[in-house]
XYZ file of C-alpha atoms in Angstrom:
155
model
C -0.007 -0.273 -0.030
C 3.202 2.276 0.413
C 3.385 2.731 -3.442
C 0.194 3.905 -3.861
C 0.399 6.819 -1.898
C 3.440 7.915 -3.256
C 2.866 7.028 -7.151
C -0.576 8.387 -8.185
C 0.109 7.088 -11.586
C -0.452 3.337 -10.763
C -3.136 4.614 -8.021
C -5.114 5.483 -11.258
C -4.077 2.799 -13.331
C -5.792 0.416 -10.696
C -8.735 2.381 -10.403
C -8.806 2.248 -14.215
C -8.778 -1.181 -14.243
C -11.430 -1.680 -11.195
C -14.006 0.303 -13.134
C -13.347 -1.670 -16.260
C -13.734 -5.038 -14.535
C -16.896 -3.704 -12.635
C -18.501 -2.013 -15.708
C -17.518 -4.243 -18.642
C -16.037 -7.319 -17.152
C -18.631 -9.005 -15.075
C -22.054 -10.825 -16.210
C -24.188 -13.503 -15.053
C -22.533 -16.414 -14.915
C -26.133 -17.882 -17.188
C -25.414 -15.339 -19.692
C -23.398 -16.424 -22.625
C -20.260 -14.501 -23.867
C -21.032 -11.981 -26.331
C -24.508 -11.038 -25.151
C -24.648 -6.877 -25.126
C -25.757 -5.743 -21.762
C -29.168 -3.984 -22.156
C -31.371 -2.260 -19.176
C -34.400 -4.259 -17.724
C -33.234 -7.785 -19.269
C -34.135 -10.891 -17.841
C -33.604 -14.737 -18.635
C -37.089 -16.611 -19.245
C -38.181 -20.552 -19.750
C -40.790 -20.675 -22.435
C -41.416 -24.446 -21.983
C -38.557 -25.985 -22.114
C -36.805 -22.988 -24.179
C -34.575 -20.252 -22.785
C -35.180 -16.769 -23.968
C -33.255 -13.766 -22.814
C -35.994 -10.814 -22.733
C -36.114 -7.177 -22.696
C -38.792 -6.038 -20.454
C -41.469 -3.188 -21.725
C -43.413 -2.478 -18.713
C -44.149 0.793 -18.879
C -46.531 2.680 -21.238
C -43.701 4.386 -22.748
C -41.293 1.155 -22.963
C -44.603 -0.666 -24.249
C -45.387 2.048 -26.871
C -41.765 2.064 -28.537
C -41.151 -1.859 -28.465
C -38.905 -3.169 -31.370
C -39.790 0.314 -32.923
C -36.571 1.002 -35.550
C -34.416 -2.086 -34.812
C -33.028 -3.440 -37.462
C -32.731 -7.315 -35.824
C -33.162 -9.143 -32.841
C -30.289 -11.695 -32.089
C -31.809 -15.494 -31.720
C -33.043 -16.067 -28.582
C -34.214 -13.000 -27.650
C -37.431 -11.379 -27.531
C -39.242 -8.474 -25.780
C -41.648 -9.270 -22.889
C -44.799 -6.631 -22.636
C -46.010 -6.498 -19.142
C -49.166 -5.382 -18.346
C -51.117 -4.302 -15.019
C -54.024 -6.165 -15.196
C -55.488 -8.407 -17.860
C -57.088 -7.008 -21.064
C -57.463 -7.740 -24.581
C -54.089 -6.708 -26.585
C -53.703 -5.228 -29.725
C -50.619 -4.869 -31.441
C -48.962 -3.235 -34.548
C -45.992 -3.681 -36.183
C -45.540 0.206 -37.115
C -41.652 1.435 -37.626
C -40.968 -2.145 -37.029
C -38.765 -3.585 -39.514
C -38.004 -7.141 -38.069
C -40.528 -10.224 -39.110
C -41.529 -11.291 -35.535
C -44.188 -13.800 -33.662
C -46.283 -12.595 -30.983
C -47.715 -14.749 -27.960
C -50.296 -13.480 -25.892
C -50.081 -15.028 -22.471
C -52.403 -15.279 -19.157
C -51.890 -14.333 -16.001
C -50.870 -17.849 -15.210
C -48.128 -17.622 -17.866
C -50.283 -19.866 -20.401
C -49.738 -18.967 -23.543
C -53.568 -18.040 -25.275
C -52.392 -17.583 -29.347
C -49.524 -17.044 -31.075
C -49.375 -14.653 -34.530
C -47.061 -14.057 -37.311
C -46.489 -10.348 -37.683
C -45.909 -8.533 -41.130
C -43.137 -6.072 -40.741
C -44.160 -2.429 -40.820
C -48.167 -3.337 -40.594
C -49.176 -0.194 -38.936
C -52.870 -0.657 -38.392
C -53.313 -2.578 -34.765
C -54.759 -6.272 -35.845
C -52.858 -8.557 -33.890
C -54.982 -9.326 -31.117
C -55.131 -11.599 -27.960
C -57.866 -14.201 -28.280
C -58.681 -13.714 -24.366
C -57.905 -11.568 -21.520
C -53.721 -11.020 -21.752
C -51.526 -9.933 -19.520
C -48.474 -10.649 -21.383
C -46.932 -10.451 -24.475
C -43.736 -12.194 -26.144
C -42.472 -10.813 -29.234
C -39.655 -13.077 -30.965
C -38.181 -13.982 -34.229
C -40.899 -14.833 -36.620
C -40.483 -18.548 -36.736
C -38.928 -18.855 -33.061
C -42.192 -20.831 -31.624
C -42.394 -23.224 -34.523
C -38.555 -23.853 -34.058
C -38.901 -25.180 -30.375
C -41.713 -26.741 -30.594
C -44.331 -24.296 -28.721
C -47.536 -23.598 -28.945
C -50.913 -22.750 -27.485
C -50.910 -23.674 -23.908
C -47.256 -23.804 -23.319
C -46.292 -22.123 -20.214
C -44.045 -19.286 -19.565
C -41.602 -19.182 -16.132
C -40.413 -15.852 -15.172
């Protein structure tokens, strides 16, 4: 510790190394290398498949959703969370990624899955019953994983 007291350059190098480790070098052990850190992101289980999701749980984040994005990495999606179960309507305004959407009830059961057309600005993708959640993923993801109506989501 005596050298740190007398050499400010070494002290700054150690501070910078500590900051770099704290900011960029740490990630949950279950998160694959190369995953980009995003706010409000969680790992969920959709039936037996793992999926990293961004959480849209406020009116502003739900309204923007995946708009203006160029791509969505495999095994990632967006989970829309609503305060109360309701009939949900979604659209694809300003969304160029082909997506599938699952509407999910308050118990975590998939009610229905719809394929959505990119840049479709009419609210035409609707839950068949009251839903508390909606999950958007790349088109074909549910089919590739063998997931359909009645599957359970675990948060």
